[in-house]
Amino acid sequence: MLMSGNYRIIHPVEDGHQLWLRGETAAGAKVTANKKSPTINIAKEELENGWKGGEVRLRLQNSKELRALGRDGFRIAGNSQQVDIMASAEQGLLYGAYHLLRMQETGKITENIQVEEKPAFDIRILNHWDNLNRTVERGYAGYSLWRWDQLPEVVSPRYEAYARANASIGINATVLNNVNASPDILKAEYLQKVKVLADIFRPYGIKVYLSINFSSPKILGGLEDSDPLNPAVPLWWKEKVKEIYKLIPDFGGFLVKANSEGQPGPQDYGRTHVDGANMLADALKPYKGIVMWRAFVYAPDEPDRAKQAYAEFMPFDGEFRDNVIIQVKNGPVDFQPREPFSPLFGAMQKTPVMAELQITQEYLGFSNHLAYLSTMWEEFLKSDTYSKGEGSTVAKATDGSLFNHSLSAISGVANIGVDDNWCGHHFAQANWYAFGRLAWNHELTSEAIADEWIRMTFSSDPEFLVPVKKMMLDSREAVVNYMMPLGLHHIFAEGHHYGPQPWYSQAAREDWTCVYYHKASKEAIGFDRTTKGSNAVAQYFSPLREQFNNPATCPDEYLLWFHHLPWDFKMKDGKTLWDALCYKYDKGVQQAREFQKIWDKAGSLIDEHRFQHVQSRLKIQASDAVWWKDACLLYFQTFSNKPIPYDIERPVHELNDLKKIRLNMRHTN
Ligand code: GCV
């Protein structure tokens, strides 16, 4: 076992705690290195414990070719008997070591190994929505890993295990606390705790960042206000930043949720996002720190929430300091099972933009539903924005290549907690894994990533691998089908976002209701975002805006996202819209049932404990799928007044009973 100190947990049952890192061997490979450092020592130890071939030489070299691969890139050359891992920086050697081990575990070692790798994004960062009281906002894997109550004195072995897992998939940064940030995180006593974590993560190449509360100068510093134009305020931040870097010399910077969902921000003082972000950027600049400023903003008075981030941020393009990056959720609304990409990707060109993905399954069945999200992220990253003509994918618009930005990053809201298996559902581990792998290389396919993950986590037996991989690849679309197909969105139960509540119509704000999003009436359903409606289509480049604007060319997946259409609208395949909706919901249910069959058959090839754990959750998923289908179809039927096609399984619930379900958290952790 690799961990320093005395970390060796004896696992009486296979609880999934080891994640995808299971290649330990007693072979004791010969590994040499031309330099010693904490990071290189980890690389060496990993190979000694895991490599089953001959000698491995870790070589730190300052050549031009290797420098071109950046701090994290590496070359591997040789064969199973003797192989060299070369890099110009020690992180590169560590990533090279994990890469070689992954090749071994996935059966990719050949007689002539020639690999050259360089990550697509510089910063590959997890966002923890962890509160200081250890609850996790939208977390479904138990309490937070961070024992703020015990730090800095007591150090959990999970911290190093966490760093190792991240490093093994190329994640090199982490925001420890919730974007709905408590100002307390910046108190001296908390910074001491943060320092301990940063020290543990450093040898694994992981930098620590913090979410900050914009009102900290007032709340913590006792200033009159937190107005960025009050000279005392930037001064306070300068001093605070200095204090942080004294403790954590490689501190990464701040993540900021400002003027969003009640969080404080510069607009409280009549200032702009630019005023706020640049003030923080100036404080961080001398230390090479950065600001990740979120664009997740929406005010109650704008008739189309999907348009707001673009409307609010586009005017500021190019006005931010060069150490500010705008963090944008993949879709324009909020991490729905399917959304078109946010039009800010590709449009904002003078200021770097980074994607925020959600690994935790707030809107995809928590840790009860099997939903492999790599396919969703692949769809997003490969979406063509057309910003500089064909081929201007979201990936290229954010990895620095399309607009020549030197700062590039991608973030994922973590799905990690203290559960034995880290993520609640064994298959949710695959989403953590896939985020890291895509952040490293956005050209990888979801199929290839699933293949790696299954082999490393479960088994390479084709009887298991093939059907389980298919199940994973189908799983996100299944969730879309049984929750909100054809572009429907945000018809989740209020608050918890687990079950369906399309009838939800009373809230403090209209855009917090479900009826706002589906707009079902006796005549039609869907949100009109065409030129005749909210005109959100205008935020996209041609030819997308024309394609989305016309129901005949709009992809079915986004139909009701962009269009308000009559129930008997003719779909491309000749079905009416109502029938198409019914068949989609039914398909989702069938898919969830199919997953059970696949699992019961293939699962017998793996350990009993994980088999049963997943089996029990697939039962919940299948019954939830029926719940979703019945709730949505019975409710929408009150408008369409049309029969559910007779070859579809009949509803098994009464709409009135389903409406009585209140914040039913029976399925949550
Ligand atoms: C952290 C959604 C979630 C909130 C989350 C917010 C955000 O609204 O439901 O829990 O808050 O997004 O991303 O800031």
Short mmCIF file of C-alpha atoms in Angstrom, two decimals, residues 401-572:
data_model
loop_
_atom_site.label_atom_id
_atom_site.label_comp_id
_atom_site.label_asym_id
_atom_site.label_seq_id
_atom_site.Cartn_x
_atom_site.Cartn_y
_atom_site.Cartn_z
CA SER A 401 -6.48 27.18 -28.64
CA LEU A 402 -9.26 29.04 -30.45
CA PHE A 403 -8.77 32.47 -28.89
CA ASN A 404 -5.12 32.20 -27.88
CA HIS A 405 -5.62 32.46 -24.15
CA SER A 406 -2.79 31.45 -21.89
CA LEU A 407 -5.17 30.62 -19.05
CA SER A 408 -7.33 27.54 -19.55
CA ALA A 409 -9.35 25.53 -17.07
CA ILE A 410 -12.27 23.18 -16.59
CA SER A 411 -14.14 22.49 -13.38
CA GLY A 412 -16.43 19.80 -12.05
CA VAL A 413 -18.66 20.00 -8.98
CA ALA A 414 -17.43 17.08 -6.92
CA ASN A 415 -19.51 14.03 -6.01
CA ILE A 416 -17.24 12.95 -3.20
CA GLY A 417 -18.02 12.43 0.47
CA VAL A 418 -17.09 10.20 3.37
CA ASP A 419 -19.06 7.19 2.17
CA ASP A 420 -16.84 4.10 2.02
CA ASN A 421 -17.10 4.08 -1.75
CA TRP A 422 -16.55 7.87 -1.89
CA CYS A 423 -19.44 8.68 -4.27
CA GLY A 424 -22.53 6.91 -2.92
CA HIS A 425 -23.12 4.82 -6.03
CA HIS A 426 -20.30 2.60 -7.27
CA PHE A 427 -20.92 3.81 -10.80
CA ALA A 428 -20.77 7.44 -9.72
CA GLN A 429 -17.04 6.84 -9.30
CA ALA A 430 -16.93 6.61 -13.07
CA ASN A 431 -18.07 10.23 -13.29
CA TRP A 432 -15.23 11.45 -11.09
CA TYR A 433 -12.90 9.37 -13.23
CA ALA A 434 -14.37 10.59 -16.52
CA PHE A 435 -14.15 14.22 -15.47
CA GLY A 436 -10.43 13.85 -14.83
CA ARG A 437 -9.80 12.00 -18.05
CA LEU A 438 -11.75 14.48 -20.21
CA ALA A 439 -10.10 17.41 -18.48
CA TRP A 440 -6.80 15.86 -19.48
CA ASN A 441 -7.86 14.99 -23.00
CA HIS A 442 -11.19 16.23 -24.34
CA GLU A 443 -10.78 14.13 -27.43
CA LEU A 444 -11.15 10.88 -25.54
CA THR A 445 -14.44 9.13 -26.21
CA SER A 446 -16.82 8.20 -23.44
CA GLU A 447 -16.59 4.66 -24.70
CA ALA A 448 -12.81 4.58 -24.23
CA ILE A 449 -13.08 6.13 -20.77
CA ALA A 450 -15.77 3.67 -19.68
CA ASP A 451 -13.65 0.83 -20.99
CA GLU A 452 -10.67 1.93 -18.91
CA TRP A 453 -12.73 2.52 -15.83
CA ILE A 454 -14.53 -0.84 -15.93
CA ARG A 455 -11.31 -2.75 -16.45
CA MET A 456 -9.58 -0.95 -13.59
CA THR A 457 -12.52 -0.93 -11.20
CA PHE A 458 -14.32 -4.18 -11.87
CA SER A 459 -13.15 -6.63 -14.48
CA SER A 460 -11.80 -7.08 -17.99
CA ASP A 461 -13.87 -10.19 -18.58
CA PRO A 462 -15.73 -9.45 -21.84
CA GLU A 463 -18.89 -11.04 -20.44
CA PHE A 464 -18.91 -8.26 -17.89
CA LEU A 465 -17.15 -5.49 -19.78
CA VAL A 466 -19.22 -5.45 -22.95
CA PRO A 467 -22.77 -5.31 -21.54
CA VAL A 468 -21.83 -3.09 -18.60
CA LYS A 469 -20.10 -0.63 -20.91
CA LYS A 470 -23.19 -0.49 -23.08
CA MET A 471 -25.33 0.09 -20.02
CA MET A 472 -23.10 2.99 -18.98
CA LEU A 473 -23.12 4.53 -22.44
CA ASP A 474 -26.92 4.35 -22.62
CA SER A 475 -27.53 5.50 -19.08
CA ARG A 476 -27.56 9.29 -19.40
CA GLU A 477 -29.94 9.18 -22.35
CA ALA A 478 -32.17 6.86 -20.34
CA VAL A 479 -32.35 9.45 -17.57
CA VAL A 480 -33.21 12.15 -20.12
CA ASN A 481 -35.91 9.88 -21.54
CA TYR A 482 -37.66 9.13 -18.27
CA MET A 483 -37.18 12.59 -16.75
CA MET A 484 -37.42 15.25 -19.43
CA PRO A 485 -37.12 14.26 -23.06
CA LEU A 486 -37.38 16.37 -26.21
CA GLY A 487 -35.90 19.47 -24.60
CA LEU A 488 -38.14 19.66 -21.53
CA HIS A 489 -36.22 21.01 -18.56
CA HIS A 490 -36.43 21.93 -14.90
CA ILE A 491 -39.63 20.12 -14.05
CA PHE A 492 -38.05 18.84 -10.85
CA ALA A 493 -39.65 18.82 -7.48
CA GLU A 494 -38.97 22.03 -5.69
CA GLY A 495 -35.93 22.21 -3.45
CA HIS A 496 -34.49 18.74 -3.56
CA HIS A 497 -34.56 18.27 -7.34
CA TYR A 498 -35.01 14.53 -7.13
CA GLY A 499 -38.47 13.60 -8.29
CA PRO A 500 -40.95 15.13 -10.75
CA GLN A 501 -43.21 18.07 -9.93
CA PRO A 502 -44.18 19.54 -13.32
CA TRP A 503 -47.31 21.03 -11.73
CA TYR A 504 -45.25 23.18 -9.33
CA SER A 505 -46.46 26.72 -9.86
CA GLN A 506 -46.22 28.70 -6.61
CA ALA A 507 -42.83 30.05 -5.64
CA ALA A 508 -41.25 33.30 -4.55
CA ARG A 509 -40.06 33.73 -8.12
CA GLU A 510 -41.66 32.58 -11.34
CA ASP A 511 -38.39 31.10 -12.61
CA TRP A 512 -38.33 28.85 -9.57
CA THR A 513 -41.53 27.12 -10.68
CA CYS A 514 -41.79 24.26 -13.17
CA VAL A 515 -44.65 25.69 -15.20
CA TYR A 516 -42.35 28.57 -16.17
CA TYR A 517 -40.16 26.09 -18.04
CA HIS A 518 -42.66 23.79 -19.79
CA LYS A 519 -45.50 26.27 -20.36
CA ALA A 520 -47.99 23.48 -21.08
CA SER A 521 -51.50 24.56 -22.07
CA LYS A 522 -54.46 22.88 -23.74
CA GLU A 523 -52.92 23.84 -27.05
CA ALA A 524 -49.19 23.46 -26.76
CA ILE A 525 -46.06 22.82 -24.70
CA GLY A 526 -42.49 24.14 -24.58
CA PHE A 527 -40.55 27.37 -24.11
CA ASP A 528 -40.55 29.65 -27.14
CA ARG A 529 -37.00 30.91 -27.44
CA THR A 530 -37.27 31.63 -31.15
CA THR A 531 -37.21 35.05 -32.78
CA LYS A 532 -40.95 35.17 -32.10
CA GLY A 533 -40.45 34.31 -28.46
CA SER A 534 -37.64 35.27 -26.09
CA ASN A 535 -35.17 35.27 -28.98
CA ALA A 536 -32.57 33.32 -27.03
CA VAL A 537 -31.62 31.76 -30.36
CA ALA A 538 -30.01 35.09 -31.29
CA GLN A 539 -27.31 34.44 -28.70
CA TYR A 540 -25.97 31.61 -30.87
CA PHE A 541 -23.86 31.97 -33.99
CA SER A 542 -25.18 31.15 -37.43
CA PRO A 543 -26.03 28.57 -38.63
CA LEU A 544 -27.05 27.38 -35.16
CA ARG A 545 -29.45 30.22 -34.52
CA GLU A 546 -31.37 29.49 -37.71
CA GLN A 547 -31.25 25.76 -37.06
CA PHE A 548 -32.56 26.14 -33.52
CA ASN A 549 -35.12 28.72 -34.62
CA ASN A 550 -36.92 26.41 -37.02
CA PRO A 551 -38.77 23.42 -35.54
CA ALA A 552 -38.14 21.51 -38.74
CA THR A 553 -34.35 21.74 -38.29
CA CYS A 554 -34.07 22.02 -34.52
CA PRO A 555 -32.68 18.72 -33.18
CA ASP A 556 -35.41 16.73 -31.40
CA GLU A 557 -33.27 16.78 -28.26
CA TYR A 558 -33.77 20.53 -27.97
CA LEU A 559 -37.22 20.87 -29.51
CA LEU A 560 -39.17 22.00 -26.45
CA TRP A 561 -36.19 23.97 -25.19
CA PHE A 562 -36.55 26.32 -28.14
CA HIS A 563 -40.17 25.87 -29.25
CA HIS A 564 -43.70 26.08 -27.96
CA LEU A 565 -45.49 23.56 -30.15
CA PRO A 566 -49.02 22.18 -30.49
CA TRP A 567 -49.64 18.71 -29.14
CA ASP A 568 -50.26 17.35 -32.61
CA PHE A 569 -47.15 18.94 -34.11
CA LYS A 570 -45.71 16.44 -36.59
CA MET A 571 -42.29 15.16 -35.58
CA LYS A 572 -39.62 14.25 -38.15
#
